[in-house]
Amino acid sequence: MKRKKLLVVGNGMAGIRCVEEILKLDPELFDITIFGAEPRPNYNRILLSKVLQGEHSLQDIILNDWSWYEVHGIRLLAGETVRHIDIKSRSVETASGIRETYDALILATGSSPFIPPIPGTDKEGVISFRTVDDCTQMADMSKMYAKAAVIGGGLLGLEAARGLLHLGMDTQVVHNAPYIMNRQLDRTASMMLQRELEAQGMRFNLSKDTTRIVGRTRAQGLRFMDGARLDADVVVLAVGIKPNVELAQRSGLRTQRAILVDDFMRTSEPNIYAVGECAEHRGISYGLVAPLYEQGKVLARVICGREAEPYCGSIPYSQLKVSGVDVFSAGLVSGEDAETAIQHYDAVCGTYKKVTMRKGRVTGAILFGNTNEGSSLLALVQQGAAVSELNPSESRAASTAESAAEALPDDETVCACNGVSKAAIMRAITEHHLESSDEVKAFTRASGSCGGCRPMVDALVKYTRSGKKKEGTHTAVRTQVEVPVCECTVLGQSSLKQAVVHAVDQGCYSISEFMLHQGWKKRDGCEVCRPALSFYFEMEMTGVVNDDERALAIKALDDVSFGGSGSYQGVRVWVGDTEGSNPEAAGILRIGEWLRSAWREVSLPSPVRAGVTAGTASSVSILVQGIGISASPAGWEVYLGGHAEHPVREGQLIGVAEREDDVVQLVAACLQWYRQNSLYEESLWRWVERTGVTAIRENVLDDDLQRELAEKLSRHVWEAQVG
């Protein structure tokens, strides 16, 4: 039987993994030709930073050497770039004139570095960090020049900077966000990482917008929006990637940001498929290796004519080592929908753990310094597991790698990139008498891609070789006893809030119906539980966006005798001295009056006092107010969590706003965040102590979230006024 002709455009990790899966399913089905733009076999692009840092050679990161292609009868055209696809004749043509026909075509063209629209990026000495050739060029430059600047404080930028440090260059990272790796980490984890990197010699310029790269013909430095300048002989661009879609666009395939594909990786044209960073699935183009491998498995089954489960998207995660520091991040770790479920910070050991949740379900996690729990937490995030499955005391106890390996369930996935479970790793160690992680990688591929699971693989090798037996894979969940809200129910404030979240999520908008289902001892409740229920329902129904459902929800509240009237209403505002020559007097009056009028109808879990002054010498002390606003040379300072009565608490600085409108928006965001995340009758100062000022800052100082929170509070006030 004559083989079908399969062409693969792209010799990267996604395309070759798909070919490997095809060979597993039916090695005789296709005559395979692969076009690779680089003149070398398939290598692990993720480990380029290790090459730059001197930890690996190029040979160390080769995934499939020349002999692999020969053994499998694959024709590799290395150094050939495909320029055109003729859909009618089912053929492709390269830049050098090579023409090949196909029965099936896989586009795995990957991505290229994003070049920001900054004048001077075409100057000599400006380079991206994406290929082996980039590593070589950076190494050559380090022999001639001393100062380097890396634009981009994400993972790629930090890895490039660490490599330049290894090469002996004075290296500074320039980032336009207030903290590094802001997409994967929260502010606490980011600051811990920054301190580690600064100890290694790296320097940072944060919240800096680069306006141009200075120098006549070659780079001599950077100019920032604030007028400052940074001298640099070498400038590395590491601000992101863009999918390579030009070939698809020229050939008439449907594209947006990337090549549009369905759940089976099919493009808009029959017999043409796309996989990897160049593919856009349900509006998302993934740049991490695990999703690309998942796509490759689905496509392999489709292209071989096998029954395949649709690809439904992936949970983004990173488990890696950044400059010698273990870091793990998965799912949603910041923003309005990321409520903190667990947060542990150990300054002595240099470790940090944060687990986020939404509506009682685990949505994200961060680990810093000790990532042994990464696989378990990733599974919980992917499953959307209930927060009851988290066990803070047990996870703290798992301080050593071997204890974490022992606690891991046998069916848990250790290497998410390659889909290798704990049981598969232990079986390979036992059956093949493996003694090292490198041997495990050779047999199972575990830790062979991003390398983030290497610590757990190391631990499993030690654990399995030790001969220990695990008694069980599940541990009892510690239950925390809550004081019931009142005699009507056994639920405490926290569990009552979660129960309301779940009820509204299931479409229950009636408090009476909720009490019936929750076994309330008094049908109409009492004066203690009624206002708490009213407040929690009101807060949760801000997420009901369907107009008809929202109307039903509001009616359900109105139908109950205690409605929303049980919630504390309004914010009491005190304005400091505004007489004399005080230049801020007019602004203080405007802000104070605005707060009084705008927040007159706002419902709160507990009364809030606010103060607006021109400084610390005012008759109104802002540091003992729940919300304190003070004029300063930099603009307006906002403090949160002060308390004048016993126990006295000093307000914590949340942020500084330059204009009056900005300070109003910031304060509104703080108040709305408090409303959404506190318990009923929990005072503002107690909530600040429980939540932590760092966690509050990282949410309300996010520009998009701040605006959204302020708008939500305004909408609530408007509905209260017209309702």
XYZ file of C-alpha atoms in Angstrom:
723
model
C 0.000 0.000 0.000
C 1.412 3.373 -1.035
C 2.112 5.713 1.840
C 0.420 9.103 2.066
C 2.642 12.171 1.899
C 2.788 14.205 5.102
C 4.583 17.535 5.126
C 5.461 19.291 8.377
C 6.462 22.951 8.208
C 8.481 23.510 11.351
C 11.149 21.439 13.086
C 10.427 22.683 16.595
C 9.140 20.993 19.725
C 5.409 21.034 18.853
C 5.711 19.725 15.294
C 8.193 16.974 16.128
C 6.201 15.839 19.153
C 3.178 15.451 16.853
C 5.298 13.384 14.441
C 6.471 11.188 17.325
C 2.845 10.546 18.313
C 1.996 9.659 14.687
C 4.875 7.173 14.566
C 3.568 5.509 17.730
C 0.081 5.107 16.249
C 0.982 4.025 12.707
C 4.641 4.208 11.628
C 3.855 2.949 8.114
C 1.042 5.346 7.257
C 2.997 8.387 6.043
C 5.999 9.308 3.971
C 7.140 12.269 6.109
C 9.083 15.362 5.035
C 9.940 18.074 7.567
C 11.032 21.634 6.712
C 13.159 23.382 9.331
C 14.244 27.015 9.020
C 17.319 26.436 11.219
C 20.229 24.327 9.893
C 20.128 21.864 12.794
C 17.986 19.031 14.184
C 15.192 19.442 16.756
C 16.356 20.944 20.060
C 14.801 22.030 23.355
C 14.312 25.780 23.008
C 13.296 26.042 26.670
C 16.832 25.163 27.737
C 18.550 27.843 25.638
C 19.011 29.893 28.792
C 21.009 26.995 30.254
C 23.266 27.102 27.199
C 23.723 30.849 27.675
C 24.452 30.323 31.375
C 27.058 27.659 30.591
C 25.137 24.785 32.225
C 24.542 22.938 28.926
C 26.156 22.699 25.509
C 24.132 22.680 22.297
C 24.485 18.913 22.114
C 22.950 18.590 25.580
C 19.670 20.169 24.466
C 19.227 18.221 21.210
C 15.952 16.271 21.456
C 16.179 14.315 18.186
C 19.588 14.071 16.536
C 20.264 13.498 12.831
C 20.152 9.720 13.255
C 16.570 9.819 14.598
C 15.269 11.194 11.305
C 17.229 8.583 9.367
C 16.066 5.651 11.518
C 12.412 6.622 11.040
C 12.758 7.304 7.329
C 12.003 11.011 7.746
C 13.353 13.469 5.214
C 14.559 16.600 7.017
C 15.164 19.672 4.883
C 17.115 21.748 7.416
C 17.735 25.397 6.641
C 14.766 25.539 4.252
C 12.003 28.128 4.714
C 8.585 27.448 3.148
C 7.368 30.591 1.382
C 4.100 29.501 -0.250
C 1.307 26.934 -0.001
C -0.705 26.193 -3.158
C -3.973 24.908 -1.739
C -5.419 23.876 -5.138
C -2.463 21.705 -6.123
C -1.746 20.667 -2.519
C 1.891 21.669 -2.667
C 4.404 23.891 -0.888
C 7.412 25.796 -2.180
C 10.520 26.903 -0.303
C 12.540 30.072 -0.716
C 15.226 28.110 -2.551
C 12.690 26.695 -5.040
C 12.070 23.209 -3.616
C 8.499 22.101 -4.342
C 6.728 19.229 -2.569
C 3.150 17.925 -2.766
C 1.158 16.653 0.192
C -1.843 14.613 1.232
C -1.741 16.180 4.684
C 0.065 19.320 5.822
C 0.922 20.310 9.418
C 1.873 23.921 10.101
C 4.103 24.131 13.157
C 5.797 27.421 12.315
C 6.072 28.496 15.941
C 6.661 32.125 16.854
C 9.191 34.933 16.622
C 10.322 37.517 19.170
C 7.992 40.477 19.427
C 9.852 43.647 18.484
C 8.354 46.582 20.394
C 7.713 49.818 18.454
C 10.696 51.570 19.984
C 12.931 53.718 17.748
C 16.394 52.180 17.459
C 15.593 48.454 17.572
C 17.389 48.103 14.224
C 20.688 49.402 15.602
C 23.767 47.242 15.919
C 24.010 45.724 19.394
C 20.246 45.155 19.688
C 19.319 41.473 19.734
C 16.450 39.134 20.571
C 16.743 35.899 22.549
C 15.083 33.019 20.719
C 17.559 30.732 18.918
C 20.940 29.051 19.284
C 22.391 31.729 17.007
C 21.163 34.393 19.440
C 23.055 32.641 22.252
C 26.212 32.579 20.148
C 25.887 36.256 19.241
C 25.344 37.283 22.868
C 28.395 35.301 23.940
C 30.486 37.025 21.253
C 29.256 40.468 22.309
C 30.151 39.789 25.952
C 33.811 39.516 24.931
C 33.761 43.048 23.480
C 31.327 44.994 25.668
C 30.686 45.430 29.395
C 27.144 46.775 29.916
C 23.887 45.079 28.955
C 20.219 46.031 29.297
C 17.390 43.524 28.957
C 13.986 44.992 28.066
C 11.404 42.677 29.613
C 11.076 41.391 33.182
C 9.230 38.201 32.337
C 10.678 34.719 32.456
C 12.540 35.015 29.141
C 14.055 38.362 30.085
C 15.253 37.113 33.471
C 16.831 34.036 31.914
C 18.600 36.182 29.316
C 19.823 38.530 32.046
C 21.124 35.625 34.123
C 23.019 34.361 31.090
C 24.590 37.781 30.491
C 25.646 37.914 34.139
C 27.303 34.518 33.681
C 29.141 35.958 30.673
C 30.548 38.690 32.923
C 28.405 41.627 31.812
C 26.984 44.347 34.058
C 23.289 43.561 33.504
C 20.165 45.624 34.176
C 16.568 44.524 33.584
C 14.044 47.108 32.394
C 10.376 46.292 32.975
C 7.266 48.431 32.441
C 5.331 46.764 35.301
C 5.858 47.472 39.023
C 7.213 43.969 39.673
C 8.907 41.207 37.659
C 7.139 38.134 36.266
C 3.862 39.928 36.975
C 1.879 37.480 34.814
C 2.968 34.394 36.743
C 3.633 35.706 40.268
C 2.020 37.986 42.796
C 3.914 40.885 44.318
C 5.197 38.902 47.321
C 6.735 36.083 45.272
C 8.066 38.599 42.765
C 9.872 40.610 45.446
C 11.391 37.421 46.870
C 12.687 36.516 43.418
C 13.995 40.032 42.849
C 15.996 39.931 46.093
C 17.557 36.614 45.062
C 18.513 37.967 41.646
C 19.879 41.202 43.078
C 22.085 39.116 45.371
C 23.459 37.474 42.214
C 24.330 40.876 40.733
C 21.262 41.655 38.612
C 19.819 45.175 38.795
C 16.291 46.351 38.009
C 14.546 49.394 36.550
C 10.841 48.813 37.240
C 7.806 50.781 36.028
C 10.002 52.155 33.248
C 8.710 52.792 29.724
C 11.495 52.844 27.125
C 10.955 55.557 24.506
C 14.011 54.863 22.328
C 17.356 53.116 22.050
C 20.026 55.804 21.864
C 23.200 55.728 19.794
C 24.109 56.848 16.273
C 24.677 53.513 14.517
C 24.909 51.060 17.394
C 23.186 50.896 20.759
C 24.639 53.061 23.521
C 21.760 53.006 25.980
C 18.049 53.521 26.647
C 15.976 56.654 27.116
C 12.900 56.397 29.363
C 9.620 58.280 29.327
C 10.543 60.126 32.529
C 13.655 61.520 30.806
C 16.172 59.273 32.542
C 18.858 57.408 30.584
C 20.501 54.025 31.088
C 23.862 53.335 29.459
C 24.177 49.976 27.691
C 26.411 48.511 24.977
C 24.106 45.541 24.336
C 20.295 45.636 24.395
C 18.326 42.388 24.540
C 14.630 42.453 23.583
C 12.621 39.924 25.603
C 9.103 41.368 25.763
C 7.175 38.459 24.317
C 6.520 36.504 21.152
C 4.258 36.747 18.114
C 2.953 33.681 16.216
C 4.431 33.120 12.761
C 1.316 33.441 10.620
C 2.653 35.129 7.471
C 2.815 31.856 5.489
C -0.770 30.989 6.414
C -1.987 34.505 5.598
C -0.320 34.533 2.184
C -1.885 31.160 1.448
C -5.428 32.220 2.306
C -5.902 30.409 5.625
C -8.059 32.073 8.261
C -5.989 33.855 10.893
C -6.407 36.332 13.691
C -3.529 36.649 16.123
C -2.503 33.154 15.009
C -3.813 30.434 12.658
C -7.393 29.608 13.599
C -8.004 25.936 14.456
C -10.948 23.948 15.803
C -10.952 21.401 18.647
C -9.215 18.893 16.366
C -6.477 21.307 15.231
C -7.988 21.665 11.739
C -7.523 24.961 9.901
C -10.023 26.576 7.519
C -8.718 24.413 4.643
C -9.172 20.615 4.371
C -6.066 18.496 5.033
C -4.172 21.424 6.546
C -3.615 21.450 10.309
C -1.806 23.736 12.729
C -0.233 22.986 16.098
C 1.851 24.824 18.668
C 2.524 28.526 19.138
C 1.302 29.375 15.633
C -2.187 27.937 16.340
C -5.051 29.906 17.893
C -7.624 27.735 19.659
C -10.742 29.325 21.149
C -9.041 32.716 21.082
C -5.849 31.553 22.824
C -2.384 30.962 21.404
C -0.283 29.045 23.932
C 3.421 29.655 24.435
C 4.065 26.894 26.990
C 5.221 23.418 26.124
C 2.569 21.323 27.894
C -0.409 22.692 25.892
C 1.551 22.232 22.663
C 2.177 18.579 23.470
C -1.504 18.083 24.341
C -2.436 19.547 20.953
C 0.074 17.256 19.238
C -1.514 14.134 20.737
C -4.981 15.148 19.548
C -3.750 16.012 16.054
C -1.808 12.750 15.725
C -4.969 10.722 16.329
C -6.987 12.895 13.936
C -4.450 12.705 11.136
C -4.115 8.932 11.552
C -7.878 8.489 11.280
C -8.293 7.395 14.895
C -11.078 8.442 17.240
C -9.895 11.467 19.194
C -11.144 13.434 22.168
C -11.427 17.144 21.282
C -8.802 19.514 22.572
C -10.628 21.824 24.977
C -7.804 24.120 26.034
C -5.201 24.026 28.784
C -4.546 25.529 32.199
C -1.384 27.653 31.833
C 1.348 26.796 34.320
C 5.080 27.185 34.818
C 7.253 24.938 36.940
C 10.842 25.928 36.478
C 14.105 27.092 37.939
C 14.780 30.817 37.515
C 18.463 31.530 38.112
C 18.796 28.766 40.678
C 15.458 29.438 42.397
C 12.583 26.953 42.113
C 9.350 28.667 41.073
C 5.900 27.247 40.307
C 2.829 29.083 39.035
C -0.464 27.721 37.738
C -3.842 29.088 36.779
C -5.302 32.371 37.975
C -3.029 33.886 40.630
C -4.175 37.527 40.719
C -7.132 39.696 39.850
C -10.678 40.040 41.068
C -11.520 36.350 40.620
C -8.482 35.164 42.590
C -9.459 35.040 46.259
C -6.734 33.841 48.614
C -7.428 30.379 50.057
C -4.009 29.638 51.599
C -0.978 31.898 52.010
C 2.270 30.908 53.768
C 5.411 33.062 53.885
C 8.621 31.836 55.530
C 11.304 34.534 55.440
C 13.832 32.317 57.261
C 13.651 29.453 54.764
C 12.899 31.718 51.815
C 9.723 29.889 50.828
C 6.278 31.119 49.851
C 3.011 29.413 48.993
C -0.263 30.896 47.832
C -3.375 29.082 46.628
C -6.241 31.035 45.091
C -9.895 30.125 44.780
C -13.154 31.257 43.226
C -16.574 30.222 44.477
C -15.053 27.531 46.679
C -12.940 26.041 43.872
C -9.154 26.044 43.511
C -8.188 28.321 40.599
C -4.461 28.984 40.954
C -1.276 28.467 42.935
C 2.183 29.952 43.453
C 5.155 28.187 45.041
C 8.536 29.819 45.605
C 11.689 28.183 46.938
C 10.072 24.763 47.443
C 7.996 23.431 44.533
C 7.496 19.873 45.773
C 3.728 20.367 45.881
C 3.591 21.680 42.323
C 2.208 18.520 40.695
C -0.493 18.075 43.321
C -1.575 21.707 43.167
C -1.595 21.676 39.365
C -3.973 18.707 39.442
C -6.300 20.552 41.833
C -6.267 23.629 39.588
C -6.953 21.575 36.455
C -9.812 19.730 38.154
C -11.265 22.887 39.698
C -11.212 20.957 42.962
C -13.094 22.118 46.047
C -10.969 24.049 48.540
C -11.835 21.397 51.116
C -9.265 19.181 49.359
C -6.513 21.555 50.446
C -4.806 20.625 53.676
C -2.656 23.462 55.010
C -1.189 21.500 57.926
C -0.221 18.519 55.802
C 1.323 20.633 53.063
C 3.425 22.496 55.601
C 4.637 19.204 56.991
C 5.824 18.067 53.572
C 8.992 20.120 53.887
C 11.377 17.596 52.398
C 11.383 16.354 48.836
C 11.073 12.695 49.824
C 8.111 13.308 52.119
C 6.413 15.183 49.274
C 7.138 12.283 46.925
C 5.711 9.842 49.448
C 2.555 11.916 49.914
C 1.922 12.203 46.166
C -0.895 9.887 44.932
C 0.333 7.167 42.564
C -1.857 8.337 39.678
C -0.758 11.973 40.022
C 0.949 13.471 36.962
C 4.523 14.499 37.761
C 5.652 15.659 34.317
C 2.703 17.549 32.850
C 4.642 18.361 29.660
C 4.931 14.701 28.732
C 2.039 13.262 30.746
C 4.134 10.988 32.986
C 2.621 9.885 36.308
C 4.280 9.017 39.593
C 3.366 5.332 39.073
C 4.997 5.291 35.611
C 8.202 6.794 36.982
C 8.379 4.377 39.917
C 7.627 1.424 37.660
C 10.449 2.443 35.287
C 12.868 2.840 38.216
C 11.976 -0.583 39.593
C 11.775 -2.577 36.358
C 14.875 -1.089 34.719
C 16.922 -0.561 37.900
C 17.299 3.162 37.200
C 19.482 5.149 39.567
C 19.325 8.745 38.341
C 16.946 11.351 37.008
C 18.753 11.338 33.670
C 18.035 7.623 33.304
C 14.380 8.241 34.196
C 14.251 10.971 31.547
C 15.658 8.606 28.933
C 13.020 5.929 29.687
C 9.947 8.076 30.412
C 10.748 11.624 29.167
C 9.846 12.971 32.604
C 11.722 16.315 33.111
C 12.833 16.221 29.464
C 11.021 19.376 28.341
C 10.805 22.404 30.635
C 12.692 20.632 33.416
C 10.434 22.068 36.101
C 9.543 18.667 37.544
C 13.191 17.657 37.956
C 13.148 18.120 41.781
C 10.197 15.745 42.113
C 11.788 13.201 39.755
C 14.962 13.353 41.871
C 12.862 12.795 44.988
C 11.018 9.840 43.431
C 14.309 8.209 42.488
C 15.507 8.466 46.103
C 12.149 7.402 47.500
C 11.794 4.371 45.205
C 15.401 3.271 45.654
C 15.004 3.486 49.439
C 12.399 0.703 49.328
C 9.854 2.580 51.439
C 6.211 1.548 51.179
C 3.450 4.077 51.156
C 0.585 3.194 53.450
C -2.051 5.292 51.680
C -2.424 8.038 49.169
C -5.085 10.071 50.880
C -4.838 11.976 54.121
C -7.675 13.174 56.240
C -8.728 16.741 55.665
C -8.442 18.882 58.739
C -11.733 20.511 59.555
C -11.761 23.897 61.163
C -14.517 24.433 63.711
C -16.411 27.679 63.183
C -18.682 29.389 65.685
C -22.237 29.331 64.248
C -23.616 32.672 63.134
C -26.662 32.175 65.359
C -28.924 29.466 66.767
C -30.747 29.158 63.423
C -27.832 27.388 61.708
C -24.631 25.433 62.269
C -22.811 27.533 59.669
C -20.174 30.041 60.682
C -19.570 33.290 58.799
C -16.991 31.828 56.413
C -18.957 28.670 55.592
C -22.167 30.709 55.286
C -20.512 32.965 52.730
C -19.261 29.958 50.724
C -22.715 28.373 50.862
C -24.268 31.546 49.440
C -21.611 31.662 46.686
C -22.470 28.095 45.727
C -26.229 28.736 45.864
C -26.103 31.767 43.573
C -23.766 29.894 41.246
C -26.470 27.215 40.992
C -29.169 29.811 40.241
C -30.712 30.144 43.705
C -31.511 33.837 44.266
C -34.096 33.477 47.031
C -32.945 33.805 50.630
C -36.052 31.960 51.831
C -35.305 29.064 49.479
C -31.672 29.085 50.587
C -32.635 28.830 54.279
C -35.014 25.985 53.481
C -32.321 23.985 51.702
C -29.738 24.720 54.406
C -32.001 23.435 57.179
C -32.611 26.731 58.992
C -34.207 26.055 62.393
C -36.351 29.199 62.147
C -38.106 29.618 58.829
C -37.541 33.389 58.691
C -34.241 33.397 60.535
C -33.485 35.912 63.258
C -32.138 39.423 63.657
C -28.560 38.050 63.691
C -28.526 35.891 60.552
C -30.933 37.927 58.421
C -28.612 40.902 57.774
C -25.636 38.585 57.191
C -27.588 36.595 54.599
C -28.799 39.774 52.948
C -25.254 41.127 52.678
C -23.735 37.926 51.263
C -26.498 37.555 48.682
C -26.142 41.173 47.644
C -22.376 40.837 47.209
C -22.572 37.606 45.235
C -25.279 38.831 42.900
C -22.991 41.536 41.558
C -21.710 38.688 39.373
C -25.157 37.993 37.873
C -24.935 39.778 34.530
C -28.002 38.412 32.759
C -30.669 41.129 32.994
C -33.590 38.716 33.515
C -31.753 36.735 36.184
C -30.620 39.924 37.896
C -34.209 41.203 37.987
C -35.318 37.944 39.584
C -32.449 38.163 42.048
C -33.318 41.711 43.134
C -36.984 40.766 43.448
C -36.055 37.758 45.580
C -34.194 40.053 47.966
C -37.034 42.562 48.042
C -39.565 39.812 48.747
C -37.781 38.936 51.982
C -38.800 41.172 54.852
C -35.212 41.951 55.867
C -34.125 42.616 52.244
C -30.866 44.534 52.060
C -31.646 46.849 54.948
C -29.706 44.831 57.470
C -26.345 45.826 55.966
C -24.484 48.767 57.391
C -25.093 51.796 55.213
C -22.733 54.573 54.204
C -19.216 55.748 55.046
C -18.709 58.491 57.629
C -16.256 61.051 56.256
C -14.207 63.609 58.237
C -12.443 66.452 56.450
C -9.377 68.111 57.984
C -8.416 71.785 58.149
C -9.198 73.619 54.903
C -8.782 77.240 55.952
C -5.912 79.629 55.418
C -3.433 79.404 52.557
C -3.494 75.641 52.276
C -3.187 75.045 48.478
C -4.831 71.632 48.737
C -7.908 72.973 50.550
C -10.146 72.973 47.498
C -9.114 69.433 46.563
C -9.699 68.178 50.114
C -13.185 69.644 50.120
C -14.013 68.199 46.706
C -12.807 64.719 47.621
C -14.535 64.796 51.001
C -17.845 65.950 49.548
C -17.636 63.406 46.751
C -17.072 60.580 49.243
C -19.982 61.726 51.390
C -22.427 61.959 48.494
C -21.248 58.943 46.500
C -21.031 56.495 49.408
C -24.123 57.562 51.298
C -26.032 54.440 50.166
C -23.229 51.878 50.017
C -23.812 48.711 52.076
C -20.868 47.457 54.086
C -20.097 44.511 56.360
C -19.151 46.927 59.149
C -19.152 50.739 59.630
C -16.224 52.564 58.017
C -14.695 55.909 58.973
C -12.753 57.911 56.371
C -10.593 61.012 56.752
C -9.275 63.495 54.156
C -6.510 65.894 55.200
C -3.627 68.027 53.988
C -1.069 66.131 56.074
C -0.200 64.677 59.464
C -0.543 68.032 61.252
C -4.267 68.191 60.550
C -6.898 67.999 63.282
C -8.103 64.748 61.653
C -5.588 61.920 62.064
C -5.759 59.842 58.909
C -3.607 57.033 60.371
C -6.371 55.937 62.758
C -9.173 56.042 60.178
C -10.403 53.010 58.302
C -9.609 54.923 55.115
C -7.150 57.811 55.240
C -6.440 60.202 52.353
C -3.663 62.755 52.723
C -2.292 65.376 50.346
C 1.460 65.015 49.763
C 4.120 66.400 47.402
C 3.667 63.315 45.198
C -0.116 63.650 45.039
C -2.555 61.870 47.359
C -1.553 59.098 49.751
C -4.133 56.431 50.613
C -3.975 54.522 53.924
C -6.137 51.578 54.952
C -6.951 49.762 58.185
C -6.454 52.381 60.892
C -8.397 52.063 64.178
C -8.647 54.714 66.921
C -10.155 52.610 69.707
C -8.671 49.696 71.582
C -6.792 47.918 70.065
C -5.296 50.943 68.271
C -4.072 50.175 64.742
C -2.106 52.421 62.414
C -3.310 52.648 58.810
C -1.070 51.046 56.180
C -0.032 52.893 53.029
C -1.764 51.320 50.010
C -0.602 53.628 47.244
C -0.153 57.142 45.925
C -2.386 58.759 43.285
C -1.373 61.831 41.343
C -4.785 63.386 40.560
C -8.064 63.762 42.442
C -9.885 61.440 40.038
C -7.167 58.829 40.513
C -7.378 58.877 44.302
C -11.166 58.573 44.183
C -10.850 55.531 41.915
C -8.183 53.930 44.123
C -10.208 54.417 47.306
C -13.354 53.092 45.599
C -11.424 49.990 44.509
C -10.211 49.426 48.099
C -13.731 49.730 49.476
C -15.203 47.377 46.864
C -12.429 44.811 47.433
C -13.240 44.959 51.154
C -16.959 44.485 50.465
C -16.359 41.456 48.253
C -13.796 39.620 50.380
C -14.694 40.317 53.996
C -17.033 38.487 56.335
C -20.176 40.146 57.686
C -19.447 42.354 60.731
C -15.699 42.057 60.057
C -14.304 45.532 60.574
C -12.038 47.062 57.958
C -8.964 46.979 60.197
C -9.491 43.309 61.072
C -9.934 42.462 57.390
C -6.673 44.275 56.531
C -4.835 42.298 59.224
C -6.337 38.996 58.043
C -5.751 39.607 54.332
C -2.394 41.347 54.548
C -1.583 44.735 53.062
C 0.637 43.172 50.363
C -2.200 41.035 49.039
C -4.517 44.050 48.999
C -1.993 46.198 47.158
C -1.337 43.654 44.432
C -5.029 43.655 43.571
C -6.149 47.272 43.944
C -2.986 48.639 42.281
C -3.595 46.575 39.159
C -4.865 49.213 36.709
C -7.521 47.092 34.990
C -8.820 45.526 38.194
C -8.812 48.880 39.998
C -10.995 50.402 37.288
C -13.339 47.397 37.304
C -13.748 47.471 41.095
C -14.474 51.201 41.132
C -17.080 50.802 38.382
C -18.704 47.955 40.275
C -19.008 50.087 43.417
C -20.498 52.949 41.385
C -23.014 50.555 39.839
C -24.015 49.298 43.290
C -24.533 52.837 44.584
C -26.588 53.788 41.522
C -28.820 50.720 41.897
C -29.317 51.504 45.577
C -30.329 55.088 44.744
C -32.780 54.226 41.945
C -34.051 51.058 43.613
